[in-house]
């Protein structure tokens, strides 16, 4: 399921590149990357959630190297979204997935060959086409480590928390004028402060943050208690999204959160499903 959802978004991303004039004169105009998921950051978050799924199949199914290649394809799609946070944490999750697949005995040699060939291929392509690659990602390289105004956002959020430390100021408290808000325009979702922990402090105070941290503890216990391979990869999916949410607030977006909830549901059910398979 995660693999198919991931490649659905990959196809949507390909279509966006084709119809939204994203690639012009060899450069990416990432402002044109948007679909029903939202702009490029939510698309990247969905892809990051799905990233570990093919690697689970690579570690458990026959001809696992095929799924390994598909997983690497999803990571390339994350790079194509140009979301810096998703690229950074996606690389970490990709490395973790690779390590886990190599520790699993099944398909170990297949997967090791895939990683070796891909590593050599990346180095060769980077060496031969570096100028073209640099030109394509010019806008991203120019941004560098620029925080895109997040420091100012965090300061404002913390000031609101100080004013209402116990319960915060509500989920629609974020100043809408900074997001080109039009007076009288209806917005189903609030504007965010681009960090889940700071978001909780500003909007729901100590009470809300405590509840959120309790949920995080529940999630950790769910993954580490009676661990199995499925739980490990689901845990990596959730971890990737939570890491990105340190620089964004995808967990409050409907589509991403719906998928996150489904992943946790399957994590809870893995032990039951394994027992059922053993009985059969």
XYZ file of N, CA and C in Angstrom:
840
model
N 0.830 -1.199 0.000
C 0.000 0.000 0.000
C 0.870 1.257 0.000
N 1.875 1.257 0.902
C 2.764 2.409 0.954
C 3.531 2.603 -0.339
N 3.943 1.502 -0.949
C 4.659 1.580 -2.228
C 3.780 2.193 -3.311
N 2.522 1.751 -3.397
C 1.630 2.264 -4.428
C 1.275 3.734 -4.196
N 1.063 4.108 -2.939
C 0.787 5.516 -2.644
C 1.999 6.366 -3.029
N 3.191 5.889 -2.661
C 4.398 6.629 -2.991
C 4.554 6.850 -4.479
N 4.324 5.798 -5.264
C 4.506 5.952 -6.709
C 3.352 6.695 -7.369
N 2.206 6.734 -6.710
C 1.143 7.617 -7.193
C 1.592 9.068 -7.113
N 2.220 9.428 -5.989
C 2.722 10.792 -5.832
C 3.901 11.050 -6.783
N 4.726 10.036 -7.026
C 5.814 10.177 -7.998
C 5.249 10.521 -9.372
N 4.187 9.812 -9.780
C 3.566 10.099 -11.077
C 2.947 11.494 -11.098
N 2.343 11.902 -9.980
C 1.800 13.256 -9.892
C 2.917 14.285 -10.036
N 4.055 13.997 -9.418
C 5.192 14.913 -9.500
C 5.716 15.008 -10.927
N 5.797 13.871 -11.613
C 6.217 13.872 -13.021
C 5.255 14.710 -13.849
N 3.963 14.537 -13.611
C 2.957 15.308 -14.344
C 3.095 16.805 -14.068
N 3.357 17.163 -12.802
C 3.544 18.575 -12.451
C 4.739 19.160 -13.207
N 5.830 18.407 -13.295
C 6.999 18.884 -14.034
C 6.657 19.118 -15.505
N 5.772 18.268 -16.041
C 5.447 18.363 -17.464
C 4.473 19.501 -17.769
N 3.483 19.698 -16.906
C 2.398 20.644 -17.236
C 2.539 22.001 -16.546
N 3.344 22.090 -15.480
C 3.443 23.348 -14.736
C 4.697 24.153 -15.061
N 5.396 23.748 -16.093
C 6.575 24.486 -16.530
C 7.572 24.652 -15.381
N 7.841 23.550 -14.680
C 8.746 23.584 -13.528
C 10.206 23.736 -13.976
N 10.571 23.025 -15.025
C 11.953 23.024 -15.499
C 12.070 23.960 -16.700
N 12.724 25.107 -16.483
C 12.879 26.098 -17.541
C 14.343 26.475 -17.699
N 14.823 26.380 -18.905
C 16.224 26.731 -19.201
C 17.197 25.998 -18.283
N 16.849 24.735 -17.995
C 17.733 23.913 -17.186
C 17.701 24.220 -15.706
N 16.725 25.035 -15.232
C 16.606 25.355 -13.811
C 15.215 24.960 -13.310
N 15.151 24.613 -12.018
C 13.892 24.216 -11.401
C 13.250 25.433 -10.741
N 11.991 25.713 -11.108
C 11.208 26.757 -10.460
C 10.233 26.065 -9.517
N 10.673 25.905 -8.257
C 9.928 25.042 -7.355
C 8.609 25.636 -6.892
N 8.411 26.922 -7.112
C 7.119 27.517 -6.796
C 6.001 26.935 -7.640
N 6.345 26.320 -8.782
C 5.344 25.703 -9.655
C 5.053 24.254 -9.298
N 5.707 23.738 -8.257
C 5.484 22.349 -7.849
C 4.360 22.318 -6.816
N 3.168 21.964 -7.249
C 2.035 21.862 -6.327
C 0.972 20.942 -6.922
N 0.276 20.249 -6.043
C -0.856 19.389 -6.427
C -1.914 19.516 -5.337
N -2.844 18.568 -5.322
C -3.856 18.548 -4.276
C -3.287 18.287 -2.897
N -2.057 17.745 -2.833
C -1.395 17.572 -1.543
C -0.970 18.913 -0.971
N -0.821 19.889 -1.836
C -0.268 21.180 -1.454
C 0.950 21.454 -2.323
N 1.816 22.352 -1.869
C 3.035 22.633 -2.609
C 4.079 21.545 -2.334
N 5.293 21.792 -2.771
C 6.318 20.750 -2.733
C 6.611 20.181 -1.340
N 6.538 20.963 -0.230
C 6.842 20.327 1.072
C 5.876 19.213 1.462
N 4.537 19.399 1.351
C 3.648 18.277 1.681
C 3.815 17.080 0.747
N 4.085 17.334 -0.540
C 4.338 16.228 -1.458
C 5.562 15.438 -1.009
N 6.612 16.152 -0.618
C 7.829 15.495 -0.145
C 7.568 14.719 1.143
N 6.695 15.258 2.009
C 6.382 14.573 3.265
C 5.674 13.247 3.011
N 4.763 13.228 2.040
C 4.074 11.978 1.689
C 5.074 10.972 1.142
N 5.946 11.424 0.271
C 6.970 10.530 -0.293
C 7.887 9.992 0.804
N 8.224 10.842 1.783
C 9.091 10.412 2.873
C 8.403 9.377 3.756
N 7.104 9.547 3.976
C 6.348 8.542 4.720
C 6.389 7.187 4.022
N 6.325 7.227 2.703
C 6.275 5.988 1.920
C 7.657 5.407 1.637
N 8.702 6.180 1.853
C 10.055 5.757 1.476
C 10.467 4.401 2.051
N 10.244 4.097 3.338
C 10.692 2.799 3.862
C 9.896 1.597 3.355
N 8.710 1.833 2.781
C 7.845 0.709 2.400
C 8.487 -0.240 1.384
N 9.025 0.267 0.269
C 9.664 -0.666 -0.672
C 10.879 -1.374 -0.092
N 11.551 -0.750 0.872
C 12.716 -1.399 1.472
C 12.293 -2.559 2.375
N 11.117 -2.450 2.989
C 10.577 -3.594 3.730
C 10.346 -4.759 2.774
N 9.798 -4.463 1.596
C 9.574 -5.503 0.590
C 10.910 -6.036 0.068
N 11.903 -5.147 -0.038
C 13.230 -5.579 -0.492
C 13.850 -6.574 0.475
N 13.492 -6.457 1.750
C 14.065 -7.336 2.768
C 13.266 -8.618 2.966
N 12.062 -8.686 2.418
C 11.179 -9.817 2.737
C 10.662 -10.585 1.526
N 10.666 -9.988 0.334
C 10.049 -10.623 -0.821
C 11.090 -11.168 -1.793
N 10.650 -12.112 -2.605
C 11.512 -12.661 -3.637
C 11.886 -11.569 -4.631
N 13.098 -11.631 -5.166
C 13.619 -10.598 -6.067
C 13.523 -9.223 -5.411
N 13.975 -9.162 -4.171
C 13.873 -7.930 -3.395
C 14.614 -6.761 -3.995
N 15.628 -7.008 -4.817
C 16.401 -5.910 -5.387
C 15.527 -4.984 -6.227
N 14.448 -5.526 -6.818
C 13.537 -4.692 -7.605
C 12.887 -3.642 -6.706
N 12.428 -4.066 -5.537
C 11.811 -3.133 -4.597
C 12.844 -2.141 -4.068
N 14.090 -2.595 -3.944
C 15.159 -1.700 -3.510
C 15.339 -0.562 -4.516
N 15.326 -0.898 -5.778
C 15.443 0.121 -6.828
C 14.259 1.085 -6.800
N 13.064 0.541 -6.544
C 11.879 1.394 -6.464
C 11.989 2.364 -5.285
N 12.539 1.868 -4.173
C 12.741 2.740 -3.021
C 13.710 3.868 -3.330
N 14.777 3.546 -4.026
C 15.728 4.586 -4.428
C 15.067 5.578 -5.386
N 14.141 5.080 -6.201
C 13.388 5.964 -7.101
C 12.532 6.956 -6.325
N 11.911 6.501 -5.241
C 11.116 7.405 -4.411
C 12.007 8.475 -3.792
N 13.217 8.085 -3.373
C 14.127 9.089 -2.809
C 14.514 10.119 -3.872
N 14.746 9.679 -5.105
C 15.046 10.630 -6.178
C 13.883 11.593 -6.392
N 12.647 11.087 -6.220
C 11.475 11.954 -6.338
C 11.467 12.992 -5.218
N 11.883 12.587 -4.007
C 11.987 13.549 -2.905
C 12.973 14.654 -3.265
N 14.098 14.265 -3.867
C 15.080 15.267 -4.312
C 14.443 16.188 -5.343
N 13.633 15.626 -6.238
C 13.001 16.416 -7.302
C 11.969 17.401 -6.760
N 11.430 17.143 -5.552
C 10.500 18.117 -4.972
C 11.232 19.379 -4.524
N 12.536 19.293 -4.324
C 13.416 20.378 -3.866
C 13.096 20.822 -2.446
N 12.402 20.016 -1.678
C 12.176 20.320 -0.267
C 13.443 19.991 0.516
N 14.108 21.008 1.043
C 15.417 20.799 1.665
C 15.324 19.900 2.894
N 14.309 20.126 3.725
C 14.164 19.320 4.937
C 13.930 17.859 4.597
N 13.052 17.602 3.613
C 12.759 16.222 3.222
C 13.974 15.557 2.591
N 14.755 16.318 1.831
C 15.973 15.763 1.244
C 16.966 15.362 2.326
N 17.148 16.242 3.319
C 18.095 15.980 4.391
C 17.687 14.751 5.208
N 16.460 14.773 5.732
C 16.024 13.673 6.589
C 15.697 12.422 5.766
N 15.323 12.615 4.503
C 15.111 11.471 3.625
C 16.395 10.701 3.407
N 17.520 11.417 3.297
C 18.817 10.748 3.142
C 19.141 9.917 4.381
N 18.813 10.446 5.557
C 19.047 9.696 6.798
C 18.175 8.450 6.866
N 16.903 8.589 6.486
C 15.993 7.438 6.507
C 16.404 6.414 5.460
N 16.837 6.886 4.284
C 17.324 5.977 3.244
C 18.511 5.167 3.755
N 19.451 5.836 4.436
C 20.611 5.136 4.986
C 20.181 4.112 6.032
N 19.226 4.483 6.884
C 18.737 3.553 7.910
C 18.066 2.349 7.269
N 17.268 2.588 6.224
C 16.611 1.479 5.515
C 17.640 0.541 4.898
N 18.686 1.121 4.317
C 19.735 0.303 3.702
C 20.422 -0.563 4.746
N 20.702 0.010 5.906
C 21.364 -0.749 6.970
C 20.486 -1.910 7.422
N 19.192 -1.646 7.602
C 18.282 -2.702 8.057
C 18.191 -3.821 7.031
N 18.076 -3.468 5.745
C 17.965 -4.499 4.711
C 19.221 -5.363 4.652
N 20.372 -4.772 4.934
C 21.618 -5.539 4.904
C 21.768 -6.433 6.131
N 21.072 -6.108 7.198
C 21.105 -6.953 8.389
C 20.155 -8.145 8.258
N 19.163 -8.028 7.373
C 18.227 -9.134 7.153
C 18.874 -10.118 6.187
N 18.879 -11.365 6.543
C 19.593 -12.375 5.762
C 19.023 -12.521 4.355
N 17.684 -12.488 4.228
C 17.069 -12.691 2.923
C 17.425 -11.534 1.988
N 17.844 -11.844 0.781
C 18.158 -10.868 -0.271
C 19.346 -9.964 0.080
N 20.152 -10.347 1.072
C 21.240 -9.474 1.500
C 22.212 -9.194 0.368
N 22.605 -10.236 -0.368
C 23.576 -10.055 -1.451
C 22.986 -9.192 -2.558
N 21.707 -9.477 -2.921
C 21.035 -8.664 -3.944
C 21.068 -7.181 -3.581
N 20.661 -6.897 -2.350
C 20.559 -5.505 -1.926
C 21.931 -4.846 -1.836
N 22.933 -5.596 -1.394
C 24.289 -5.049 -1.311
C 24.803 -4.670 -2.704
N 24.520 -5.516 -3.694
C 24.931 -5.215 -5.074
C 24.237 -3.945 -5.573
N 22.938 -3.818 -5.270
C 22.189 -2.621 -5.685
C 22.835 -1.366 -5.106
N 23.144 -1.378 -3.809
C 23.726 -0.191 -3.177
C 25.098 0.126 -3.760
N 25.887 -0.931 -4.026
C 27.202 -0.707 -4.597
C 27.129 -0.088 -5.980
N 26.269 -0.645 -6.821
C 26.121 -0.130 -8.194
C 25.585 1.295 -8.180
N 24.599 1.558 -7.320
C 24.026 2.900 -7.247
C 25.047 3.916 -6.755
N 25.860 3.521 -5.774
C 26.875 4.443 -5.253
C 27.871 4.825 -6.341
N 28.324 3.833 -7.093
C 29.248 4.106 -8.199
C 28.573 4.964 -9.259
N 27.306 4.633 -9.568
C 26.568 5.385 -10.577
C 26.399 6.846 -10.201
N 26.073 7.100 -8.940
C 25.901 8.479 -8.474
C 27.212 9.247 -8.597
N 28.313 8.630 -8.206
C 29.610 9.296 -8.294
C 29.982 9.610 -9.741
N 29.727 8.666 -10.646
C 30.057 8.873 -12.063
C 29.212 9.989 -12.656
N 27.900 9.952 -12.389
C 26.997 10.984 -12.914
C 27.363 12.352 -12.352
N 27.655 12.416 -11.050
C 28.023 13.694 -10.430
C 29.305 14.241 -11.036
N 30.265 13.352 -11.304
C 31.540 13.789 -11.869
C 31.388 14.260 -13.321
N 30.552 13.576 -14.087
C 30.410 13.876 -15.521
C 29.452 15.021 -15.809
N 28.445 15.201 -14.947
C 27.391 16.175 -15.250
C 27.196 17.176 -14.108
N 28.259 17.456 -13.354
C 28.117 18.324 -12.195
C 27.624 19.722 -12.564
N 28.121 20.275 -13.659
C 27.703 21.624 -14.046
C 26.213 21.673 -14.364
N 25.705 20.629 -15.056
C 24.276 20.576 -15.366
C 23.435 20.397 -14.095
N 23.913 19.526 -13.191
C 23.196 19.301 -11.929
C 23.172 20.588 -11.108
N 24.299 21.274 -11.071
C 24.382 22.525 -10.312
C 23.429 23.562 -10.882
N 23.312 23.610 -12.203
C 22.419 24.583 -12.835
C 20.964 24.260 -12.519
N 20.598 22.979 -12.559
C 19.218 22.580 -12.291
C 18.797 23.000 -10.880
N 19.693 22.813 -9.922
C 19.351 23.110 -8.520
C 19.927 24.457 -8.072
N 20.058 25.389 -9.029
C 20.628 26.694 -8.723
C 19.890 27.389 -7.587
N 18.554 27.428 -7.683
C 17.763 28.133 -6.662
C 17.966 27.509 -5.291
N 18.050 26.182 -5.257
C 18.219 25.473 -3.985
C 19.605 25.745 -3.404
N 20.619 25.753 -4.256
C 21.986 25.999 -3.800
C 22.116 27.427 -3.278
N 21.466 28.385 -3.946
C 21.526 29.773 -3.512
C 20.867 29.967 -2.148
N 19.805 29.184 -1.875
C 19.160 29.279 -0.570
C 20.077 28.807 0.547
N 20.866 27.763 0.253
C 21.804 27.246 1.235
C 21.110 26.871 2.526
N 21.599 27.427 3.632
C 21.009 27.129 4.940
C 20.068 28.254 5.389
N 19.650 29.113 4.450
C 18.710 30.187 4.785
C 17.443 29.584 5.384
N 16.991 30.137 6.516
C 15.866 29.548 7.244
C 14.500 29.966 6.723
N 14.479 30.803 5.672
C 13.227 31.208 5.037
C 12.273 31.865 6.039
N 12.827 32.627 6.960
C 12.018 33.368 7.915
C 11.561 32.580 9.126
N 12.059 31.363 9.284
C 11.596 30.530 10.402
C 12.027 31.091 11.763
N 13.209 31.693 11.834
C 13.659 32.261 13.092
C 12.698 33.306 13.608
N 12.232 34.160 12.711
C 11.257 35.187 13.079
C 9.938 34.553 13.518
N 9.531 33.502 12.791
C 8.300 32.787 13.151
C 8.400 32.183 14.545
N 9.529 31.536 14.826
C 9.704 30.889 16.119
C 9.672 31.914 17.257
N 10.292 33.070 17.013
C 10.286 34.125 18.033
C 8.864 34.587 18.326
N 8.090 34.805 17.278
C 6.694 35.222 17.455
C 5.898 34.161 18.208
N 6.096 32.894 17.850
C 5.353 31.808 18.500
C 5.685 31.729 19.986
N 6.965 31.852 20.310
C 7.363 31.779 21.716
C 6.825 32.965 22.511
N 6.729 34.123 21.872
C 6.127 35.278 22.535
C 4.656 35.021 22.848
N 3.969 34.376 21.944
C 2.564 34.040 22.185
C 2.443 33.009 23.309
N 3.382 32.078 23.361
C 3.387 31.093 24.441
C 3.595 31.773 25.794
N 4.503 32.741 25.845
C 4.766 33.457 27.091
C 3.520 34.206 27.560
N 2.750 34.718 26.600
C 1.521 35.438 26.956
C 0.441 34.491 27.479
N 0.411 33.254 26.972
C -0.606 32.276 27.391
C 0.066 30.920 27.594
N 0.861 30.771 28.655
C 1.688 29.572 28.796
C 0.926 28.286 29.082
N -0.233 28.364 29.700
C -0.923 27.143 30.103
C -1.708 26.523 28.953
N -2.536 27.330 28.269
C -3.402 26.794 27.214
C -3.077 27.340 25.820
N -2.115 28.255 25.702
C -1.788 28.804 24.398
C -2.859 29.742 23.881
N -2.738 30.111 22.607
C -3.655 31.082 22.019
C -4.515 30.513 20.900
N -4.545 29.198 20.731
C -5.427 28.601 19.738
C -4.756 28.371 18.398
N -5.323 27.450 17.607
C -4.667 27.018 16.375
C -4.776 28.018 15.230
N -5.610 29.043 15.370
C -5.682 30.066 14.327
C -4.992 31.356 14.770
N -4.084 31.241 15.731
C -3.424 32.426 16.278
C -2.276 32.918 15.408
N -1.728 32.077 14.547
C -0.588 32.477 13.716
C -0.982 33.644 12.816
N -0.154 34.697 12.797
C -0.474 35.901 12.038
C -0.690 35.579 10.567
N -1.903 35.781 10.064
C -2.187 35.395 8.676
C -1.580 36.319 7.651
N -1.239 37.570 8.025
C -0.756 38.518 7.033
C 0.575 38.084 6.422
N 1.370 37.311 7.178
C 2.667 36.885 6.653
C 2.500 35.803 5.578
N 1.299 35.192 5.461
C 1.068 34.155 4.454
C 0.159 34.662 3.336
N 0.179 35.984 3.096
C -0.600 36.598 2.015
C -2.087 36.271 2.159
N -2.565 36.408 3.378
C -3.957 36.131 3.692
C -4.839 37.244 3.147
N -5.957 36.881 2.535
C -6.922 37.853 2.029
C -8.071 37.998 3.025
N -8.348 39.217 3.516
C -9.430 39.406 4.490
C -10.753 38.849 3.970
N -11.448 38.118 4.822
C -12.727 37.534 4.442
C -12.602 36.179 3.787
N -11.380 35.762 3.482
C -11.170 34.465 2.834
C -11.306 33.341 3.867
N -12.048 32.282 3.496
C -12.231 31.150 4.405
C -11.044 30.204 4.300
N -10.534 29.798 5.441
C -9.421 28.857 5.474
C -9.760 27.711 6.413
N -9.781 26.511 5.853
C -10.113 25.339 6.657
C -9.027 25.043 7.678
N -7.766 25.193 7.275
C -6.639 24.896 8.154
C -5.983 26.195 8.603
N -5.412 26.201 9.793
C -4.728 27.414 10.274
C -3.375 27.586 9.599
N -2.746 28.719 9.838
C -1.382 28.950 9.404
C -0.446 28.427 10.491
N 0.734 27.978 10.084
C 1.594 27.260 11.004
C 2.906 27.997 11.260
N 3.569 27.604 12.359
C 4.861 28.180 12.732
C 6.023 27.276 12.334
N 5.774 26.279 11.562
C 6.823 25.462 10.935
C 7.742 24.751 11.932
N 7.188 24.351 13.038
C 7.877 23.468 13.974
C 6.795 22.920 14.896
N 6.649 21.599 14.923
C 5.532 21.006 15.655
C 5.567 21.335 17.137
N 6.741 21.263 17.759
C 6.836 21.524 19.193
C 6.496 22.981 19.514
N 7.046 23.906 18.717
C 6.748 25.318 18.918
C 5.285 25.605 18.614
N 4.759 24.926 17.592
C 3.346 25.069 17.248
C 2.461 24.681 18.442
N 2.785 23.580 19.076
C 1.995 23.133 20.223
C 2.086 24.122 21.376
N 3.273 24.652 21.641
C 3.443 25.631 22.714
C 2.605 26.878 22.476
N 2.684 27.411 21.244
C 1.984 28.658 20.950
C 0.477 28.482 20.910
N 0.019 27.345 20.419
C -1.422 27.173 20.203
C -2.144 26.526 21.367
N -1.475 25.638 22.094
C -2.162 24.933 23.184
C -1.350 24.890 24.473
N -0.237 25.606 24.522
C 0.512 25.782 25.743
C 1.104 24.501 26.318
N 1.391 24.561 27.598
C 2.001 23.427 28.290
C 1.084 22.214 28.270
N -0.228 22.460 28.397
C -1.195 21.362 28.387
C -1.132 20.608 27.059
N -1.168 21.342 25.949
C -1.138 20.708 24.633
C 0.176 20.018 24.344
N 1.289 20.662 24.698
C 2.591 20.062 24.447
C 2.766 18.788 25.269
N 2.279 18.792 26.501
C 2.355 17.595 27.340
C 1.586 16.439 26.718
N 0.390 16.732 26.201
C -0.410 15.698 25.539
C 0.305 15.164 24.301
N 0.917 16.081 23.538
C 1.636 15.661 22.336
C 2.838 14.784 22.687
N 3.600 15.176 23.714
C 4.762 14.387 24.119
C 4.341 13.014 24.650
N 3.174 12.954 25.301
C 2.660 11.663 25.749
C 2.353 10.767 24.547
N 1.795 11.384 23.498
C 1.527 10.624 22.265
C 2.833 10.134 21.644
N 3.862 10.961 21.697
C 5.163 10.544 21.159
C 5.718 9.369 21.969
N 5.546 9.385 23.278
C 5.977 8.267 24.112
C 5.216 7.003 23.757
N 3.907 7.141 23.535
C 3.100 5.988 23.116
C 3.612 5.419 21.799
N 3.954 6.306 20.874
C 4.454 5.865 19.568
C 5.767 5.105 19.722
N 6.657 5.628 20.543
C 7.949 4.977 20.766
C 7.762 3.589 21.363
N 6.911 3.493 22.375
C 6.663 2.204 23.016
C 6.029 1.216 22.039
N 5.150 1.726 21.172
C 4.506 0.866 20.181
C 5.539 0.208 19.271
N 6.555 0.963 18.896
C 7.557 0.447 17.960
C 8.568 -0.464 18.650
N 9.018 -0.080 19.851
C 10.117 -0.810 20.485
C 9.658 -2.015 21.301
N 8.399 -2.037 21.740
C 7.907 -3.197 22.480
C 7.521 -4.302 21.501
N 8.038 -5.490 21.711
C 7.821 -6.628 20.821
C 8.097 -6.236 19.372
N 9.309 -5.787 19.083
C 9.612 -5.299 17.737
C 9.622 -6.422 16.700
N 9.286 -6.078 15.485
C 9.426 -6.971 14.344
C 9.810 -6.124 13.144
N 10.081 -6.772 12.025
C 10.596 -6.046 10.858
C 9.602 -5.011 10.344
N 8.323 -5.376 10.314
C 7.307 -4.433 9.841
C 7.266 -3.198 10.735
N 7.320 -3.407 12.040
C 7.307 -2.275 12.968
C 8.517 -1.372 12.770
N 9.663 -1.971 12.508
C 10.884 -1.191 12.330
C 10.742 -0.251 11.138
N 10.249 -0.770 10.024
C 10.117 0.070 8.834
C 8.997 1.103 8.993
N 7.900 0.721 9.649
C 6.857 1.704 9.932
C 7.406 2.790 10.853
N 8.206 2.372 11.831
C 8.834 3.338 12.722
C 9.719 4.319 11.967
N 10.449 3.827 10.955
C 11.280 4.712 10.143
C 10.423 5.681 9.332
N 9.267 5.215 8.855
C 8.345 6.104 8.137
C 7.896 7.249 9.030
N 7.443 6.887 10.219
C 6.963 7.895 11.165
C 8.099 8.813 11.604
N 9.285 8.241 11.858
C 10.431 9.035 12.279
C 10.798 10.077 11.228
N 10.797 9.686 9.959
C 11.128 10.623 8.897
C 10.195 11.816 8.892
N 8.887 11.554 9.034
C 7.930 12.650 9.025
C 8.104 13.549 10.244
N 8.350 12.942 11.405
C 8.504 13.736 12.624
C 9.760 14.607 12.566
N 10.819 14.097 11.959
C 12.031 14.899 11.799
C 11.774 16.097 10.896
N 11.079 15.879 9.791
C 10.740 16.987 8.897
C 9.863 18.005 9.619
N 9.009 17.504 10.519
C 8.101 18.396 11.255
C 8.830 19.273 12.260
N 10.123 19.078 12.456
C 10.905 20.017 13.245
C 11.168 21.297 12.458
N 10.944 21.242 11.144
C 11.101 22.422 10.292
C 9.806 22.756 9.555
N 8.745 22.033 9.873
C 7.457 22.251 9.222
C 6.371 21.704 10.134
N 5.132 21.679 9.653
C 4.017 21.193 10.488
C 3.117 20.245 9.700
N 3.717 19.301 8.975
C 2.923 18.400 8.143
C 1.932 17.561 8.945
N 2.243 17.335 10.209
C 1.383 16.479 11.018
C 0.003 17.109 11.233
N -0.146 18.406 10.926
C -1.441 19.063 11.038
C -2.156 19.176 9.694
N -1.556 18.677 8.622
C -2.215 18.661 7.313
C -3.047 17.390 7.175
N -4.235 17.512 6.617
C -5.201 16.412 6.616
C -4.651 15.170 5.916
N -4.145 15.332 4.690
C -3.713 14.166 3.917
C -2.560 13.429 4.559
N -1.535 14.173 4.968
C -0.361 13.552 5.578
C -0.738 12.882 6.894
N -1.556 13.559 7.702
C -1.942 13.009 9.002
C -2.806 11.765 8.859
N -3.654 11.738 7.832
C -4.457 10.536 7.579
C -3.542 9.347 7.316
N -2.513 9.539 6.487
C -1.578 8.455 6.202
C -0.792 8.066 7.443
N -0.359 9.054 8.214
C 0.366 8.801 9.468
C -0.469 7.930 10.399
N -1.758 8.226 10.495
C -2.662 7.450 11.351
C -2.788 6.011 10.856
N -2.886 5.840 9.552
C -2.975 4.499 8.971
C -1.711 3.697 9.275
N -0.555 4.343 9.156
C 0.710 3.658 9.441
C 0.754 3.186 10.891
N 0.332 4.042 11.823
C 0.332 3.642 13.228
C -0.659 2.506 13.476
N -1.784 2.526 12.776
C -2.773 1.452 12.906
C -2.172 0.113 12.493
N -1.432 0.116 11.388
C -0.805 -1.124 10.932
C 0.307 -1.559 11.878
N 1.014 -0.586 12.461
C 2.045 -0.937 13.436
C 1.430 -1.648 14.636
N 0.266 -1.180 15.074
C -0.418 -1.817 16.193
C -0.890 -3.221 15.833
N -1.191 -3.440 14.548
C -1.784 -4.712 14.129
C -0.761 -5.739 13.675
N 0.529 -5.372 13.604
C 1.515 -6.307 13.048
C 1.615 -7.589 13.858
N 1.599 -7.465 15.187
C 1.710 -8.659 16.026
C 0.509 -9.582 15.818
N -0.669 -8.991 15.749
C -1.874 -9.784 15.519
C -1.834 -10.474 14.162
N -1.367 -9.748 13.137
C -1.286 -10.330 11.796
C -0.275 -11.464 11.748
N 0.870 -11.303 12.431
C 1.881 -12.364 12.464
C 1.346 -13.607 13.171
N 0.622 -13.415 14.271
C 0.033 -14.564 14.990
C -0.973 -15.289 14.112
N -1.739 -14.519 13.345
C -2.728 -15.125 12.451
C -2.047 -15.936 11.360
N -0.952 -15.421 10.820
C -0.214 -16.140 9.779
C 0.403 -17.412 10.334
N 0.909 -17.350 11.569
C 1.515 -18.528 12.182
C 0.476 -19.618 12.413
N -0.742 -19.228 12.808
C -1.806 -20.215 13.011
C -2.193 -20.883 11.716
N -2.144 -20.112 10.617
C -2.490 -20.680 9.319
C -1.410 -21.646 8.828
